[in-house]
């Protein structure tokens, strides 16, 4: 990729001329780069100025949207139908399942034809404007930060590669959040200002453009100057100014936007940017309905097809030419008529590597006044080391970890690169929509999923923050969420440059080095082209790891936790408090607390609660109890110190109330999971931690989680008096609750027989009430059913392969496997001598009434039994070995074999189990008389 | 196995002659078959092999986390089946599996286990490993790598051999592993192998709650299955380059042996002791290695020698090597035991020895220091032992000892002893 940067160097040389362009009014026409004329069109888009609210949207987007706003009947519309699938299916080869999948996904229709009119108009405008030859790459500054500050944030972020809300570094994430918030506010102000401006200019008509343009430009100049002056006044060495959003050449480019980037300067056919592509058969666009082929993405008029289609068909549609090619025939697209040039859209150019797509990471103005941005490239599958793989979708791109600084000149216009989920929902963005699921490492040529970042974000704005987001959109301001997202991206973008000397990977020096090496060389096909069956979907949703959308049956407890925390932190005084949560494993203790914290965080974001720090620690993951000080201190301040030093510093903070900075003033919530592991001999660790909340200035809240109900009572009185006041008990789930949990997970997947599910939940409720167990049983039952089904499918005779439901027998088998000890089966199948040995043990037990016996006594019993039943006595040594083998399996408990005749033996299971398993032994029917 | 080596040498010699080339080839074929676990475990359609393969491959393909326990007595093929499955899966999903192997005997403490995991993960991904990393570093590194692997569609398979030994102490390793598997991004399978049937009961309740409790039980085959396996293993294929007539003749003879009543007796007696697959294979290997290279056919005698050379009676053999004086001491101790003096020391034994000598006027009377030597010798051979671990400071003569051989065995041993004085026989009889 680096070699591809050559064209930009050309720009760099030219840049001094162009950097002054905004300030000059007139320029010879020939100087204007071609793509600028393209982007300029959007400025005159009437829709842009029509409503101030839309001004934040990218021009091309608004262009697309404005006509749709008008109520039109779908039939009269020239529609173009895209059958892109929301699920990750390959577009080839087709499987019968595809139709199903399509039916499940919301339909999207792309309406390209609608655009025609505005486009035509803008083209007219553009010609008109060319005559006037205004140079109007107006640049508006939306937001600025001085470079020093920006660099600071960036460097800080680059230190940690954790997800912002990862519990390990709540401190960091929080600081980031606050900064974001400030930025957000700033942006809101600025955008308000901008709105005002826009209203001033609206409506813009092409004829008035001259004056308006100038006016705007003047203003822009003014702001820039003042900002620059201000920066200078502050005495910072800000040579370069960073912006959040820039209006360049009529397009609004924001950090985090995806754009097309010009690649070649000599591209001949790039004069126009057709918003609407021509029909591949008749080579005209027209107002007819067009359909998109799912293989070549070419557009076809419905009437041009043979036979002509009346309606857009459901499901995938592949044009006859692609179909022909797939059959192995050599079919070519019809040649365009003479004189008609084949015009390609940007998307087509991108796919033929004439353009690039990139995401803007930062924008700044150089000292000489030209605008630059740092971009992160996207790659088309053809450019990767493995080339296009069969499962790649036609609109798929890869995000790379390759960055480049380019001039804003070479940025063409917006495109939209989305995650699969967004992509599935996207409907009206036009032709420039792409899908990106993987990141491609250009150094190691490996792929990695992007999913987790987006998951994280999705989890974070689940529920209440959703309204926020909408509100923010309406007021046309950058909400926290937006900024969050950008910050996250910058963070990801800091995939550090290659280090000069290799660090050991498992040494934690702020971060683990070299993890970027991990990645697949190819994306395995089975993951993408595999259509999940119902059973597999059920298995996936029953996974313990998959976080449920809602937590049923724990509302009361969660309310209690919420009121506790709110009560503790919303006090001005913020007296520290302790909460002790107990309950058997798998009753949702940790999950409830974490979900409460999530919802509280969104309330913090919304500004309802004051910000706080949250530290989560698991007692079992600490090397020693004392290490907890170290971990807490690191989480709060970001430094790693020894535990003694950490204890001193924490004491300073919590006991003496010495605050080191603005952030230390916040209340701090400490969640300690598996609290019982912190109990040391003198219990000093627990005492220290539970003593801090009682200090007047600590602002510390401790939530302890453990299994035992009476942990406080087992501790020293001075500790239990501090901890045991407020308690919350998580009772084991009863069977209705378990059933609700399972069915809420299996929502929409109907593969479990009703009784089967009830059986599983009743069984678990009777034994432990552990939700994990219940889920695992159901998952195992689904696995057994799946195994059964696949085996039946192998056998062609079995046409009636069952209904594909998980039935009682499967659940029964799963429960058996999980709860039944396997010793009975082993005893039934063990060797002949072992059986005699066990029988002799039971006989000995009955005879003497003593549980314990010695090998010598047992050997005499065995030899008695053997001789009276015609069996050959094997000899002492062999008998000893038999006993030791049984001891290995823990069917009997025995001492080491070296003790020989003094060896003590004892049955490990009730003698009834032995009787049960050996009673009906076919080889040795006489055993039963000794077992009675 | 000196016999085995010898026959190998002979085989090499034969090969140079070129005469018995096909016999050597047949022998090699049989031996490689016995050592090939795939030949034994793969054939059954509903066996543990296919079940385990389905479990692991579906966890890899569907990107879910699982934890599986393989339970069964020693020698039942737990690790062999697992290795086969992993071999297959490595072929099936070449870049999406990495395997981490730990053994409870080596890494049962948490610190070394985490270090080993970090080392193997570093090796797997060509990262630099540091020995100096702390427990925290290593455990965080593991979680980080698991996450990265999950994003790259890679499953990490942790194989914990001697699983029961990991369940000692606070079980930090198991807790961290299983807890890391509760997150969406990680993709891991934990497979525990143990011969303890109650291995899952050893887990602490919070660890057990996180464990997914897949259990596979490996059972020894029944006598009929073992016989079928034996026939299958020893039958030569008819079209494998071996002379057709030879192969047919060989198979016929093997069939005859299997149907032979005496052979069945030996075979059943052998399996009565331990019916596990490993035990059976050992038997077959011995027998095949004793095959006569002149004729090139297996005979019943081969199996007899195999059976007798595997089933030894160590205590009786031990007695065979004892000196007369040592036998005297053992018999004296036996007499003391009969006299209800279960605890005795060297002095008491000497007293008894003297009284035996006085009453029967035997020719074998040795000085006290010679007897002490013999006594110590018996202790080293574990025919007698000190009755407790206390009193290390006491000299050997005063420490109480116990007999480690039962009277029945002693009696049997004396009978088998050729130059045993008649008086000893008489003493033990009385």
Short mmCIF file of C-alpha atoms in Angstrom, two decimals, chain A residues 161-163 168 437-438 447-452 455 502-508 512-524 526-528 530 532 535-536 539-540 543-547 585-586 590 618-625 627 630-631 640 673-677 679 706-708 770 772-773 776-777 779-780 783-784 786-787 790-791 814 816-823 825-827 829-834 856 871-872 874-879 881-882 885 887-891 898-902 908-909 923, chain B residues 45-47 50-51 54-55 58-67 71-74 93 95-96 115 118-119 122 125-145 147-154 164 170-172 175-176 179-187 195-198 200-201 204-224 268-269 271-276 279 311-317 337 382 385 402-409 412:
data_model
loop_
_atom_site.label_atom_id
_atom_site.label_comp_id
_atom_site.label_asym_id
_atom_site.label_seq_id
_atom_site.Cartn_x
_atom_site.Cartn_y
_atom_site.Cartn_z
CA UNK A 161 -5.44 -0.84 24.35
CA UNK A 162 -8.37 -1.85 26.41
CA UNK A 163 -11.89 -1.19 25.51
CA UNK A 168 -9.98 -3.19 34.43
CA UNK A 437 -16.59 -6.91 9.32
CA UNK A 438 -12.89 -7.61 9.51
CA UNK A 447 -7.68 -10.94 9.48
CA UNK A 448 -9.41 -10.19 12.70
CA UNK A 449 -13.03 -9.62 13.54
CA UNK A 450 -14.13 -6.09 14.33
CA UNK A 451 -17.24 -7.23 16.06
CA UNK A 452 -16.28 -6.65 19.63
CA UNK A 455 -20.76 -5.06 20.48
CA UNK A 502 10.80 -6.92 20.34
CA UNK A 503 9.33 -6.98 23.80
CA UNK A 504 8.35 -10.13 25.57
CA UNK A 505 4.69 -10.68 24.89
CA UNK A 506 3.61 -11.76 28.31
CA UNK A 507 5.30 -8.98 30.24
CA UNK A 508 2.81 -6.34 31.10
CA UNK A 512 0.99 -6.65 25.87
CA UNK A 513 3.12 -6.29 22.81
CA UNK A 514 2.87 -8.31 19.71
CA UNK A 515 -0.72 -9.41 20.09
CA UNK A 516 -1.46 -7.96 16.69
CA UNK A 517 0.36 -10.92 15.27
CA UNK A 518 -2.57 -13.11 16.11
CA UNK A 519 -4.96 -13.34 13.26
CA UNK A 520 -6.17 -15.70 10.63
CA UNK A 521 -4.47 -15.79 7.31
CA UNK A 522 -7.76 -16.50 5.68
CA UNK A 523 -11.17 -16.01 7.03
CA UNK A 524 -12.40 -19.55 7.46
CA UNK A 526 -17.30 -22.28 7.47
CA UNK A 527 -17.94 -19.25 9.61
CA UNK A 528 -19.35 -17.04 6.95
CA UNK A 530 -22.63 -21.45 7.00
CA UNK A 532 -27.23 -21.67 11.09
CA UNK A 535 -30.62 -26.03 16.74
CA UNK A 536 -27.37 -24.20 16.28
CA UNK A 539 -27.14 -23.53 21.17
CA UNK A 540 -25.58 -20.15 20.53
CA UNK A 543 -24.25 -20.14 25.71
CA UNK A 544 -23.29 -18.79 29.07
CA UNK A 545 -21.11 -16.25 27.34
CA UNK A 546 -23.84 -14.69 25.27
CA UNK A 547 -25.20 -11.84 27.30
CA UNK A 585 -23.29 -19.76 42.45
CA UNK A 586 -25.16 -19.09 39.26
CA UNK A 590 -22.30 -10.40 39.53
CA UNK A 618 -12.29 -10.66 41.57
CA UNK A 619 -10.80 -12.20 44.67
CA UNK A 620 -9.94 -15.45 42.95
CA UNK A 621 -7.93 -13.73 40.27
CA UNK A 622 -5.56 -12.09 42.69
CA UNK A 623 -2.27 -13.80 43.28
CA UNK A 624 -2.51 -13.00 46.98
CA UNK A 625 -5.04 -11.05 49.06
CA UNK A 627 -2.40 -7.64 45.87
CA UNK A 630 -2.08 -2.80 44.09
CA UNK A 631 -4.97 -3.49 41.79
CA UNK A 640 1.78 0.31 39.18
CA UNK A 673 -16.30 -10.54 43.73
CA UNK A 674 -15.51 -13.72 45.69
CA UNK A 675 -14.93 -11.71 48.82
CA UNK A 676 -14.21 -14.76 50.94
CA UNK A 677 -10.89 -15.21 49.18
CA UNK A 679 -9.75 -13.49 54.27
CA UNK A 706 -19.64 -14.12 48.12
CA UNK A 707 -21.44 -17.40 48.30
CA UNK A 708 -21.80 -17.98 51.99
CA UNK A 770 -28.16 -22.60 39.45
CA UNK A 772 -25.80 -21.81 34.62
CA UNK A 773 -26.59 -25.45 35.15
CA UNK A 776 -25.91 -25.93 30.22
CA UNK A 777 -28.36 -28.80 30.44
CA UNK A 779 -27.46 -26.60 25.58
CA UNK A 780 -26.24 -30.13 26.07
CA UNK A 783 -26.19 -30.81 21.26
CA UNK A 784 -27.36 -34.36 21.79
CA UNK A 786 -28.07 -32.20 16.95
CA UNK A 787 -25.76 -35.20 17.09
CA UNK A 790 -26.76 -35.51 12.02
CA UNK A 791 -26.29 -39.21 12.49
CA UNK A 814 -28.10 -34.46 29.37
CA UNK A 816 -27.88 -38.11 33.33
CA UNK A 817 -24.54 -37.02 32.00
CA UNK A 818 -24.37 -34.02 34.23
CA UNK A 819 -25.57 -35.39 37.53
CA UNK A 820 -25.04 -39.11 37.51
CA UNK A 821 -21.75 -40.32 38.82
CA UNK A 822 -20.22 -42.76 36.35
CA UNK A 823 -19.07 -45.31 38.93
CA UNK A 825 -21.20 -48.04 34.76
CA UNK A 826 -17.53 -48.55 35.44
CA UNK A 827 -18.28 -51.21 38.04
CA UNK A 829 -17.83 -53.07 32.99
CA UNK A 830 -14.74 -53.72 35.02
CA UNK A 831 -12.70 -56.92 34.79
CA UNK A 832 -13.76 -60.21 36.36
CA UNK A 833 -11.26 -60.10 39.17
CA UNK A 834 -12.24 -56.55 40.05
CA UNK A 856 -4.65 -59.59 54.06
CA UNK A 871 -12.67 -69.98 40.43
CA UNK A 872 -8.88 -69.96 40.28
CA UNK A 874 -5.04 -65.47 41.07
CA UNK A 875 -2.38 -64.98 43.72
CA UNK A 876 -1.73 -62.22 46.14
CA UNK A 877 0.35 -60.01 43.90
CA UNK A 878 -2.20 -59.87 41.13
CA UNK A 879 -4.97 -59.28 43.60
CA UNK A 881 -2.70 -54.86 41.57
CA UNK A 882 -6.42 -55.23 41.00
CA UNK A 885 -6.39 -50.15 39.95
CA UNK A 887 -8.16 -47.36 44.00
CA UNK A 888 -6.97 -45.25 41.09
CA UNK A 889 -10.53 -44.83 39.89
CA UNK A 890 -11.56 -44.06 43.46
CA UNK A 891 -14.09 -46.85 43.51
CA UNK A 898 3.80 -50.88 48.92
CA UNK A 899 2.09 -51.62 52.21
CA UNK A 900 0.98 -54.92 50.77
CA UNK A 901 -0.89 -56.99 53.32
CA UNK A 902 -1.13 -54.09 55.74
CA UNK A 908 -15.75 -45.12 48.32
CA UNK A 909 -19.40 -45.61 47.41
CA UNK A 923 -20.44 -63.93 33.79
CA UNK B 45 -19.46 -45.49 14.65
CA UNK B 46 -21.08 -44.49 17.91
CA UNK B 47 -17.98 -44.62 20.01
CA UNK B 50 -17.19 -39.71 17.07
CA UNK B 51 -18.91 -38.17 20.09
CA UNK B 54 -18.60 -33.87 17.22
CA UNK B 55 -18.34 -31.96 20.49
CA UNK B 58 -18.98 -28.06 16.78
CA UNK B 59 -17.43 -25.87 19.45
CA UNK B 60 -14.80 -24.79 16.96
CA UNK B 61 -17.19 -24.27 14.09
CA UNK B 62 -19.91 -22.57 16.08
CA UNK B 63 -17.45 -20.54 18.12
CA UNK B 64 -18.76 -21.59 21.49
CA UNK B 65 -17.01 -22.45 24.71
CA UNK B 66 -17.16 -25.88 26.19
CA UNK B 67 -15.56 -27.80 28.96
CA UNK B 71 -13.13 -40.12 32.57
CA UNK B 72 -12.17 -43.74 32.67
CA UNK B 73 -9.71 -46.20 34.17
CA UNK B 74 -6.10 -46.05 33.09
CA UNK B 93 -9.45 -26.43 10.47
CA UNK B 95 -5.45 -22.28 11.21
CA UNK B 96 -8.27 -22.05 13.62
CA UNK B 115 3.60 -19.63 33.05
CA UNK B 118 1.80 -18.24 28.46
CA UNK B 119 4.85 -20.03 27.10
CA UNK B 122 3.78 -17.46 22.83
CA UNK B 125 1.94 -17.29 17.86
CA UNK B 126 5.67 -16.69 17.52
CA UNK B 127 5.78 -14.18 20.32
CA UNK B 128 8.65 -13.57 22.63
CA UNK B 129 8.20 -15.21 26.01
CA UNK B 130 9.61 -13.88 29.23
CA UNK B 131 10.26 -16.10 32.21
CA UNK B 132 10.21 -13.14 34.52
CA UNK B 133 6.54 -12.34 34.06
CA UNK B 134 4.49 -12.47 37.23
CA UNK B 135 1.37 -14.47 37.95
CA UNK B 136 -0.85 -11.47 37.27
CA UNK B 137 0.92 -10.71 34.01
CA UNK B 138 0.59 -14.23 32.79
CA UNK B 139 -3.05 -14.57 33.68
CA UNK B 140 -3.89 -11.25 32.07
CA UNK B 141 -1.85 -12.22 29.05
CA UNK B 142 -3.85 -15.40 28.74
CA UNK B 143 -7.14 -13.52 28.83
CA UNK B 144 -5.84 -11.02 26.27
CA UNK B 145 -4.66 -13.75 23.92
CA UNK B 147 -9.76 -12.49 23.25
CA UNK B 148 -7.52 -11.85 20.27
CA UNK B 149 -7.84 -15.46 19.20
CA UNK B 150 -11.59 -15.23 19.47
CA UNK B 151 -11.58 -12.22 17.19
CA UNK B 152 -9.44 -14.09 14.71
CA UNK B 153 -11.81 -17.09 14.77
CA UNK B 154 -9.27 -19.23 16.53
CA UNK B 164 -7.80 -34.18 39.41
CA UNK B 170 -7.80 -22.71 45.49
CA UNK B 171 -8.23 -23.82 41.88
CA UNK B 172 -7.26 -20.41 40.57
CA UNK B 175 -11.48 -20.55 37.83
CA UNK B 176 -9.62 -18.12 35.60
CA UNK B 179 -14.31 -17.47 33.88
CA UNK B 180 -12.50 -16.21 30.80
CA UNK B 181 -14.73 -18.50 28.81
CA UNK B 182 -17.81 -16.64 30.01
CA UNK B 183 -17.08 -13.72 27.74
CA UNK B 184 -18.40 -13.52 24.21
CA UNK B 185 -15.15 -12.87 22.47
CA UNK B 186 -13.18 -15.80 23.78
CA UNK B 187 -13.38 -19.14 22.12
CA UNK B 195 -8.92 -41.58 35.87
CA UNK B 196 -10.68 -40.48 38.99
CA UNK B 197 -14.36 -40.97 38.47
CA UNK B 198 -15.23 -38.33 41.02
CA UNK B 200 -15.92 -33.21 38.94
CA UNK B 201 -16.89 -33.53 42.57
CA UNK B 204 -15.13 -25.97 44.22
CA UNK B 205 -18.75 -24.95 43.86
CA UNK B 206 -18.11 -21.68 42.04
CA UNK B 207 -15.76 -23.45 39.65
CA UNK B 208 -18.23 -26.28 39.19
CA UNK B 209 -20.96 -23.82 38.38
CA UNK B 210 -18.86 -22.46 35.52
CA UNK B 211 -17.92 -25.87 34.23
CA UNK B 212 -20.14 -27.09 31.42
CA UNK B 213 -20.08 -30.71 32.60
CA UNK B 214 -19.74 -32.56 29.35
CA UNK B 215 -18.61 -35.99 30.42
CA UNK B 216 -17.37 -38.85 28.35
CA UNK B 217 -16.83 -42.18 30.02
CA UNK B 218 -14.26 -44.55 28.62
CA UNK B 219 -14.95 -48.13 29.54
CA UNK B 220 -12.83 -51.22 28.93
CA UNK B 221 -14.21 -53.45 26.18
CA UNK B 222 -16.05 -56.66 27.06
CA UNK B 223 -14.38 -60.05 26.54
CA UNK B 224 -16.24 -60.55 23.25
CA UNK B 268 -9.47 -65.08 29.50
CA UNK B 269 -7.17 -65.45 32.44
CA UNK B 271 -8.15 -60.33 30.66
CA UNK B 272 -9.69 -61.35 33.97
CA UNK B 273 -7.01 -59.36 35.62
CA UNK B 274 -7.36 -56.21 33.57
CA UNK B 275 -9.54 -55.90 30.52
CA UNK B 276 -8.35 -52.50 29.32
CA UNK B 279 -3.31 -54.27 28.57
CA UNK B 311 1.92 -61.59 34.65
CA UNK B 312 4.65 -61.88 37.19
CA UNK B 313 4.44 -62.52 40.90
CA UNK B 314 7.00 -60.10 42.32
CA UNK B 315 6.85 -61.24 45.93
CA UNK B 316 7.34 -64.88 45.07
CA UNK B 317 10.23 -64.07 42.79
CA UNK B 337 3.23 -63.30 64.62
CA UNK B 382 10.42 -54.57 51.33
CA UNK B 385 9.18 -52.89 56.97
CA UNK B 402 6.32 -55.91 60.47
CA UNK B 403 6.17 -58.68 57.95
CA UNK B 404 5.04 -57.59 54.48
CA UNK B 405 4.36 -61.02 53.07
CA UNK B 406 1.34 -63.10 53.89
CA UNK B 407 1.70 -66.60 55.28
CA UNK B 408 0.17 -68.16 52.21
CA UNK B 409 2.77 -66.59 49.97
CA UNK B 412 4.18 -71.12 48.51
#
